[in-house]
mmCIF file of C-alpha atoms in Angstrom:
data_model
loop_
_atom_site.group_PDB
_atom_site.id
_atom_site.type_symbol
_atom_site.label_atom_id
_atom_site.label_comp_id
_atom_site.label_asym_id
_atom_site.label_seq_id
_atom_site.Cartn_x
_atom_site.Cartn_y
_atom_site.Cartn_z
ATOM 1 C CA MET A 94 -8.167 15.831 23.688
ATOM 2 C CA SER A 95 -6.648 13.933 26.618
ATOM 3 C CA ASN A 96 -3.382 15.151 28.031
ATOM 4 C CA PHE A 97 -1.396 12.079 28.994
ATOM 5 C CA LYS A 98 0.805 13.007 31.992
ATOM 6 C CA SER A 99 3.496 10.496 32.839
ATOM 7 C CA ALA A 100 5.285 9.957 36.120
ATOM 8 C CA ALA A 101 8.195 12.305 36.882
ATOM 9 C CA SER A 102 10.684 9.499 36.323
ATOM 10 C CA CYS A 103 9.433 9.134 32.735
ATOM 11 C CA GLU A 104 9.590 12.786 31.716
ATOM 12 C CA LEU A 105 11.097 12.727 28.269
ATOM 13 C CA GLY A 106 14.425 14.323 27.407
ATOM 14 C CA TYR A 107 14.769 13.885 23.623
ATOM 15 C CA PRO A 108 12.236 11.334 22.330
ATOM 16 C CA SER A 109 13.512 10.087 19.003
ATOM 17 C CA GLY A 110 12.284 6.757 17.599
ATOM 18 C CA VAL A 111 8.856 5.445 18.570
ATOM 19 C CA GLY A 112 6.960 2.177 18.238
ATOM 20 C CA VAL A 113 3.689 0.526 19.178
ATOM 21 C CA ASN A 114 3.498 -3.127 20.244
ATOM 22 C CA SER A 115 0.612 -5.563 19.803
ATOM 23 C CA ALA A 116 -0.777 -4.625 23.236
ATOM 24 C CA GLY A 117 -0.989 -0.976 22.181
ATOM 25 C CA GLU A 118 1.866 0.087 24.458
ATOM 26 C CA ILE A 119 4.005 2.961 23.202
ATOM 27 C CA ILE A 120 7.768 2.429 23.077
ATOM 28 C CA ILE A 121 9.999 5.517 23.021
ATOM 29 C CA ALA A 122 13.737 5.908 22.511
ATOM 30 C CA ASP A 123 14.661 8.749 24.872
ATOM 31 C CA ALA A 124 18.062 9.694 23.469
ATOM 32 C CA THR A 125 19.257 12.131 26.103
ATOM 33 C CA GLY A 126 17.580 10.142 28.864
ATOM 34 C CA HIS A 127 19.775 7.194 27.862
ATOM 35 C CA ARG A 128 16.842 4.790 28.006
ATOM 36 C CA ILE A 129 13.840 3.184 26.379
ATOM 37 C CA VAL A 130 10.483 4.122 27.900
ATOM 38 C CA ILE A 131 7.367 1.906 27.779
ATOM 39 C CA LEU A 132 4.033 3.602 28.230
ATOM 40 C CA SER A 133 0.635 2.020 28.721
ATOM 41 C CA VAL A 134 -2.236 2.574 26.278
ATOM 42 C CA GLU A 135 -3.423 5.347 28.604
ATOM 43 C CA GLY A 136 -0.009 7.046 28.543
ATOM 44 C CA ALA A 137 1.148 6.028 32.024
ATOM 45 C CA CYS A 138 4.807 5.169 32.525
ATOM 46 C CA LYS A 139 5.070 1.377 32.890
ATOM 47 C CA LYS A 140 8.769 0.676 32.595
ATOM 48 C CA GLU A 141 12.080 2.241 31.641
ATOM 49 C CA LEU A 142 14.971 0.237 30.216
ATOM 50 C CA ARG A 143 18.533 1.445 30.475
ATOM 51 C CA GLY A 144 20.975 -1.457 30.206
ATOM 52 C CA GLY A 145 23.959 0.708 29.324
ATOM 53 C CA LEU A 146 22.164 2.713 26.619
ATOM 54 C CA GLN A 147 23.856 6.026 25.845
ATOM 55 C CA CYS A 148 21.926 7.466 22.894
ATOM 56 C CA PRO A 149 19.039 5.282 21.700
ATOM 57 C CA ILE A 150 17.635 6.546 18.407
ATOM 58 C CA GLY A 151 15.716 3.967 16.378
ATOM 59 C CA ILE A 152 12.878 1.760 17.637
ATOM 60 C CA ALA A 153 11.038 -1.139 16.081
ATOM 61 C CA ILE A 154 8.948 -4.084 17.381
ATOM 62 C CA ASN A 155 9.298 -7.520 15.861
ATOM 63 C CA SER A 156 6.588 -10.170 15.533
ATOM 64 C CA LYS A 157 7.559 -11.735 18.901
ATOM 65 C CA GLY A 158 7.143 -8.415 20.701
ATOM 66 C CA ASP A 159 10.868 -7.844 21.154
ATOM 67 C CA ILE A 160 12.088 -4.234 21.074
ATOM 68 C CA LEU A 161 14.756 -3.401 18.516
ATOM 69 C CA ALA A 162 16.788 -0.257 19.092
ATOM 70 C CA THR A 163 19.939 1.456 17.881
ATOM 71 C CA ASP A 164 22.447 3.305 20.032
ATOM 72 C CA ALA A 165 24.086 6.083 18.026
ATOM 73 C CA LYS A 166 26.756 6.846 20.583
ATOM 74 C CA ARG A 167 27.860 3.258 21.159
ATOM 75 C CA HIS A 168 27.430 2.376 17.460
ATOM 76 C CA LEU A 169 25.460 -0.799 17.955
ATOM 77 C CA ALA A 170 22.059 -2.461 17.820
ATOM 78 C CA VAL A 171 20.091 -3.623 20.883
ATOM 79 C CA VAL A 172 17.370 -6.251 21.144
ATOM 80 C CA VAL A 173 15.241 -6.284 24.314
ATOM 81 C CA ASP A 174 13.309 -9.532 24.885
ATOM 82 C CA GLY A 175 9.635 -8.621 25.050
ATOM 83 C CA ALA A 176 8.928 -11.122 27.826
ATOM 84 C CA THR A 177 12.007 -11.129 30.054
ATOM 85 C CA PHE A 178 13.442 -7.672 29.099
ATOM 86 C CA SER A 179 16.879 -9.245 28.816
ATOM 87 C CA VAL A 180 19.154 -7.297 26.501
ATOM 88 C CA SER A 181 21.339 -8.518 23.594
ATOM 89 C CA GLU A 182 23.764 -6.247 21.750
ATOM 90 C CA PHE A 183 25.132 -6.531 18.216
ATOM 91 C CA GLY A 184 27.767 -4.530 16.354
ATOM 92 C CA ALA A 185 30.693 -2.275 17.001
ATOM 93 C CA PRO A 186 32.072 1.040 15.681
ATOM 94 C CA GLY A 187 33.507 0.776 12.186
ATOM 95 C CA THR A 188 32.858 0.322 8.496
ATOM 96 C CA GLY A 189 33.001 -3.468 8.236
ATOM 97 C CA ASN A 190 30.235 -6.035 8.140
ATOM 98 C CA GLY A 191 28.040 -5.716 11.207
ATOM 99 C CA GLN A 192 29.707 -2.472 12.223
ATOM 100 C CA PHE A 193 28.084 0.945 12.487
ATOM 101 C CA ASP A 194 28.704 4.654 12.560
ATOM 102 C CA SER A 195 25.879 6.544 14.336
ATOM 103 C CA PRO A 196 23.053 4.101 13.439
ATOM 104 C CA GLY A 197 19.618 5.671 13.240
ATOM 105 C CA GLY A 198 16.262 4.264 12.249
ATOM 106 C CA THR A 199 15.522 0.536 12.433
ATOM 107 C CA ALA A 200 12.880 -1.894 11.233
ATOM 108 C CA THR A 201 12.172 -5.595 11.000
ATOM 109 C CA ASP A 202 10.974 -7.706 8.039
ATOM 110 C CA HIS A 203 8.814 -10.848 7.649
ATOM 111 C CA MET A 204 11.821 -13.077 8.412
ATOM 112 C CA GLY A 205 12.657 -11.262 11.624
ATOM 113 C CA ASN A 206 15.755 -9.680 10.113
ATOM 114 C CA ILE A 207 16.866 -6.367 11.585
ATOM 115 C CA LEU A 208 17.281 -3.443 9.179
ATOM 116 C CA ILE A 209 19.345 -0.457 10.280
ATOM 117 C CA ALA A 210 19.983 2.930 8.704
ATOM 118 C CA ASP A 211 23.752 3.174 9.195
ATOM 119 C CA LYS A 212 23.847 6.928 9.019
ATOM 120 C CA GLY A 213 27.556 7.699 9.271
ATOM 121 C CA ASN A 214 28.464 4.989 6.764
ATOM 122 C CA GLY A 215 25.723 6.040 4.319
ATOM 123 C CA ARG A 216 24.281 2.540 3.956
ATOM 124 C CA LEU A 217 21.600 0.066 5.006
ATOM 125 C CA VAL A 218 22.729 -2.855 7.159
ATOM 126 C CA ILE A 219 20.655 -6.027 7.412
ATOM 127 C CA LEU A 220 21.227 -8.383 10.316
ATOM 128 C CA SER A 221 19.595 -11.740 11.021
ATOM 129 C CA ALA A 222 17.451 -12.054 14.125
ATOM 130 C CA GLU A 223 20.556 -13.472 15.793
ATOM 131 C CA GLY A 224 22.609 -10.386 14.918
ATOM 132 C CA ILE A 225 24.657 -11.847 12.065
ATOM 133 C CA CYS A 226 25.290 -9.452 9.213
ATOM 134 C CA GLN A 227 23.424 -10.650 6.093
ATOM 135 C CA ARG A 228 24.354 -7.858 3.737
ATOM 136 C CA THR A 229 24.821 -4.164 3.341
ATOM 137 C CA VAL A 230 23.255 -1.879 0.725
ATOM 138 C CA ALA A 231 25.202 1.193 -0.397
ATOM 139 C CA LEU A 232 22.920 4.220 -0.740
ATOM 140 C CA GLY A 233 25.151 6.406 -2.904
ATOM 141 C CA SER A 234 27.655 9.138 -2.258
ATOM 142 C CA ASP A 235 26.885 11.606 0.532
ATOM 143 C CA ALA A 236 23.843 9.575 1.628
ATOM 144 C CA THR A 237 22.429 10.351 5.067
ATOM 145 C CA PRO A 238 19.941 7.545 5.831
ATOM 146 C CA ALA A 239 17.604 8.367 8.689
ATOM 147 C CA GLY A 240 14.532 6.102 8.715
ATOM 148 C CA VAL A 241 13.725 2.649 7.331
ATOM 149 C CA ALA A 242 10.515 0.651 6.871
ATOM 150 C CA VAL A 243 9.364 -2.465 5.022
ATOM 151 C CA ASP A 244 6.081 -2.820 3.080
ATOM 152 C CA SER A 245 3.931 -5.911 2.542
ATOM 153 C CA ASN A 246 5.715 -6.650 -0.763
ATOM 154 C CA ARG A 247 9.017 -6.744 1.183
ATOM 155 C CA ASN A 248 10.293 -3.531 -0.409
ATOM 156 C CA ILE A 249 12.581 -1.487 1.811
ATOM 157 C CA TRP A 250 11.954 2.246 2.123
ATOM 158 C CA ILE A 251 14.737 4.513 3.354
ATOM 159 C CA THR A 252 14.611 8.239 4.024
ATOM 160 C CA ASP A 253 17.695 10.349 3.209
ATOM 161 C CA SER A 254 17.617 13.503 5.348
ATOM 162 C CA GLY A 255 20.517 15.157 3.527
ATOM 163 C CA LYS A 256 19.288 14.568 -0.014
ATOM 164 C CA ALA A 257 15.656 15.204 0.917
ATOM 165 C CA CYS A 258 14.391 12.046 -0.754
ATOM 166 C CA VAL A 259 13.213 8.492 -0.224
ATOM 167 C CA GLN A 260 14.831 5.453 -1.794
ATOM 168 C CA VAL A 261 12.906 2.197 -2.351
ATOM 169 C CA PHE A 262 14.781 -1.087 -2.687
ATOM 170 C CA SER A 263 13.717 -4.636 -3.388
ATOM 171 C CA GLU A 264 14.218 -7.312 -0.734
ATOM 172 C CA SER A 265 17.460 -8.262 -2.433
ATOM 173 C CA GLY A 266 18.768 -4.701 -2.341
ATOM 174 C CA GLN A 267 18.064 -3.555 -5.911
ATOM 175 C CA LEU A 268 17.056 0.089 -6.270
ATOM 176 C CA ARG A 269 13.456 0.312 -7.456
ATOM 177 C CA THR A 270 12.776 4.041 -7.340
ATOM 178 C CA THR A 271 13.750 7.317 -5.728
ATOM 179 C CA PHE A 272 11.214 10.033 -5.051
ATOM 180 C CA GLY A 273 11.067 13.451 -3.497
ATOM 181 C CA LYS A 274 13.264 16.525 -3.653
ATOM 182 C CA SER A 275 14.086 19.528 -1.515
ATOM 183 C CA GLY A 276 11.187 21.915 -1.101
ATOM 184 C CA LYS A 277 7.905 22.679 0.622
ATOM 185 C CA GLY A 278 5.402 21.375 -1.899
ATOM 186 C CA ASP A 279 3.552 18.048 -2.030
ATOM 187 C CA GLY A 280 6.050 15.236 -2.292
ATOM 188 C CA GLU A 281 8.879 17.584 -1.423
ATOM 189 C CA PHE A 282 10.922 17.377 1.792
ATOM 190 C CA ASN A 283 13.209 19.233 4.089
ATOM 191 C CA SER A 284 15.221 16.705 6.101
ATOM 192 C CA PRO A 285 12.854 13.714 6.082
ATOM 193 C CA LYS A 286 13.436 11.510 9.133
ATOM 194 C CA GLY A 287 11.099 8.789 10.414
ATOM 195 C CA ILE A 288 9.059 6.545 8.152
ATOM 196 C CA ALA A 289 6.311 4.004 8.826
ATOM 197 C CA ILE A 290 4.063 1.873 6.653
ATOM 198 C CA ASP A 291 0.570 0.655 7.615
ATOM 199 C CA GLY A 292 -1.304 -2.506 6.727
ATOM 200 C CA ASP A 293 -2.589 -0.945 3.494
ATOM 201 C CA ASP A 294 0.948 0.034 2.465
ATOM 202 C CA ASN A 295 0.313 3.733 3.031
ATOM 203 C CA VAL A 296 3.648 5.412 3.734
ATOM 204 C CA TYR A 297 3.958 7.951 6.580
ATOM 205 C CA LEU A 298 6.931 10.333 6.364
ATOM 206 C CA ALA A 299 8.092 12.761 9.050
ATOM 207 C CA ASP A 300 9.039 15.873 7.006
ATOM 208 C CA CYS A 301 11.097 17.239 9.843
ATOM 209 C CA ASN A 302 12.153 20.749 8.862
ATOM 210 C CA ASN A 303 8.849 21.424 7.081
ATOM 211 C CA HIS A 304 7.104 20.693 10.401
ATOM 212 C CA ARG A 305 4.637 18.228 8.957
ATOM 213 C CA LEU A 306 3.795 14.617 8.200
ATOM 214 C CA GLN A 307 3.080 13.525 4.624
ATOM 215 C CA VAL A 308 1.201 10.304 3.858
ATOM 216 C CA PHE A 309 1.500 8.558 0.465
ATOM 217 C CA SER A 310 -0.197 5.578 -1.106
ATOM 218 C CA SER A 311 1.961 2.729 -2.375
ATOM 219 C CA ALA A 312 1.613 4.402 -5.768
ATOM 220 C CA LEU A 313 3.281 7.497 -4.277
ATOM 221 C CA GLU A 314 0.130 9.612 -4.421
ATOM 222 C CA LEU A 315 -0.252 12.097 -1.543
ATOM 223 C CA VAL A 316 -3.246 10.922 0.485
ATOM 224 C CA GLY A 317 -2.799 12.706 3.818
ATOM 225 C CA LEU A 318 -1.090 15.608 5.532
ATOM 226 C CA VAL A 319 -0.642 16.527 9.189
ATOM 227 C CA GLU A 320 0.610 20.096 9.602
ATOM 228 C CA GLY A 321 1.405 22.142 12.657
ATOM 229 C CA LEU A 322 4.041 19.762 13.977
ATOM 230 C CA TYR A 323 7.384 20.933 15.340
ATOM 231 C CA PHE A 324 10.450 19.154 13.933
ATOM 232 C CA PRO A 325 8.806 15.698 13.910
ATOM 233 C CA GLU A 326 11.311 12.865 13.900
ATOM 234 C CA GLY A 327 10.056 9.459 14.981
ATOM 235 C CA ILE A 328 6.882 7.922 13.649
ATOM 236 C CA ALA A 329 4.932 4.700 14.147
ATOM 237 C CA VAL A 330 1.457 3.454 13.242
ATOM 238 C CA SER A 331 -0.323 0.605 15.002
ATOM 239 C CA HIS A 332 -2.535 -2.113 13.439
ATOM 240 C CA GLY A 333 -5.491 -0.204 14.896
ATOM 241 C CA GLY A 334 -4.492 2.997 13.164
ATOM 242 C CA LEU A 335 -2.974 4.860 16.114
ATOM 243 C CA LEU A 336 -0.353 7.270 14.789
ATOM 244 C CA VAL A 337 2.526 8.156 17.082
ATOM 245 C CA ILE A 338 4.845 11.085 16.255
ATOM 246 C CA SER A 339 7.798 12.274 18.298
ATOM 247 C CA GLU A 340 8.730 15.956 18.588
ATOM 248 C CA PRO A 341 12.128 15.806 20.289
ATOM 249 C CA VAL A 342 12.670 19.554 20.413
ATOM 250 C CA ARG A 343 9.467 19.888 22.438
ATOM 251 C CA ASN A 344 10.330 16.772 24.513
ATOM 252 C CA GLN A 345 7.025 15.168 23.631
ATOM 253 C CA VAL A 346 5.217 12.490 21.673
ATOM 254 C CA ARG A 347 1.867 13.155 20.030
ATOM 255 C CA LEU A 348 -0.891 10.658 19.333
ATOM 256 C CA PHE A 349 -3.444 10.754 16.508
ATOM 257 C CA MET A 350 -6.203 8.460 15.294
ATOM 258 C CA PRO A 351 -6.981 8.254 11.568
ATOM 259 C CA GLN A 352 -9.559 10.759 10.331
ATOM 260 C CA GLU A 353 -9.690 12.242 13.838
ATOM 261 C CA ASN A 354 -8.027 15.042 15.730
ATOM 262 C CA GLU A 355 -5.105 14.635 18.070
ATOM 263 C CA ILE A 356 -6.114 12.501 21.060
ATOM 264 C CA GLY A 357 -3.266 13.249 23.424
ATOM 265 C CA PHE A 358 0.395 13.799 24.073
ATOM 266 C CA VAL A 359 3.069 12.409 26.302
ATOM 267 C CA LYS A 360 5.618 14.889 27.568
#
C-alpha cells in the first residue's frame, strides 16, 4: 500500500463528495475547508479552488471535464470550467424551480444536464448544462436524498439516507423501483449516502452507518462488499476501475482497485 501524503495546504478537513476525471485526477469537495481540491494520480495536491465556496458537498465531472459541485450552505450549484477554472453559479435558497435547500449529491447525464439531490426539499432537481431548471422530481414525504447517479440506460438512482433505501427513476422521472430497507444484512442500509455506477452498470453504494460499501449488479444482486470503512460518504469510480471513497470523520479519502487491496489514502 502507498500512503499518499499531500502538501500541508491540501490537508483535508471534511472530504465529502469525490470524483475522478478523464486524466485520473481525484476531485474532492472539502466541506469544512470551503474548497474543492484537485489531486494528481499520485495523490499530490495540484490545485485548490475556493471561489466563495462555503460548504461544498457533491462532486461530479461532466464529459467536457468540468467540475460540478453543490454548496449546501449557500444553497446553490457550482460549475468549474475544466480548462480555465472559471466558476459559474446557479440557484438560490428556496423551494421554487431552480432553488435549493441544502443540496447534496450531484451527477450529470448523457445530455450534460446537472442532477442534484435537493436534500432539504426532499426532491431531485434537474438543470440544463446552462443552469436552467428542466424539472423537479418529488421523492415522497420525509425523503432525505443524499446521492444521485445515472446508468447507461439513463435511469436515475437516488439514495435516501433517512429511509435507508434507493429509488430508481426513468429519465422522464417515473419511479421504476425502490429497494433496500433499514438493517445490516445484504441489501440493507443504515444511512446510505454516496452512489456511483461503473461502465458495466454495477452500482456502488456507501452504506455510511454500517461502515461499508455494497456493490450491486444492474439486476440488484449483491456482487461486492468492502467492509472496515468508517462512515463512508462520497464515492466515485473511474473508467479504469479506480474506486475512491471518502471518510469525512477520519478526514481522508481511500483508493481501491477492483479485485485488489487498498492502494493508498489521501489525508
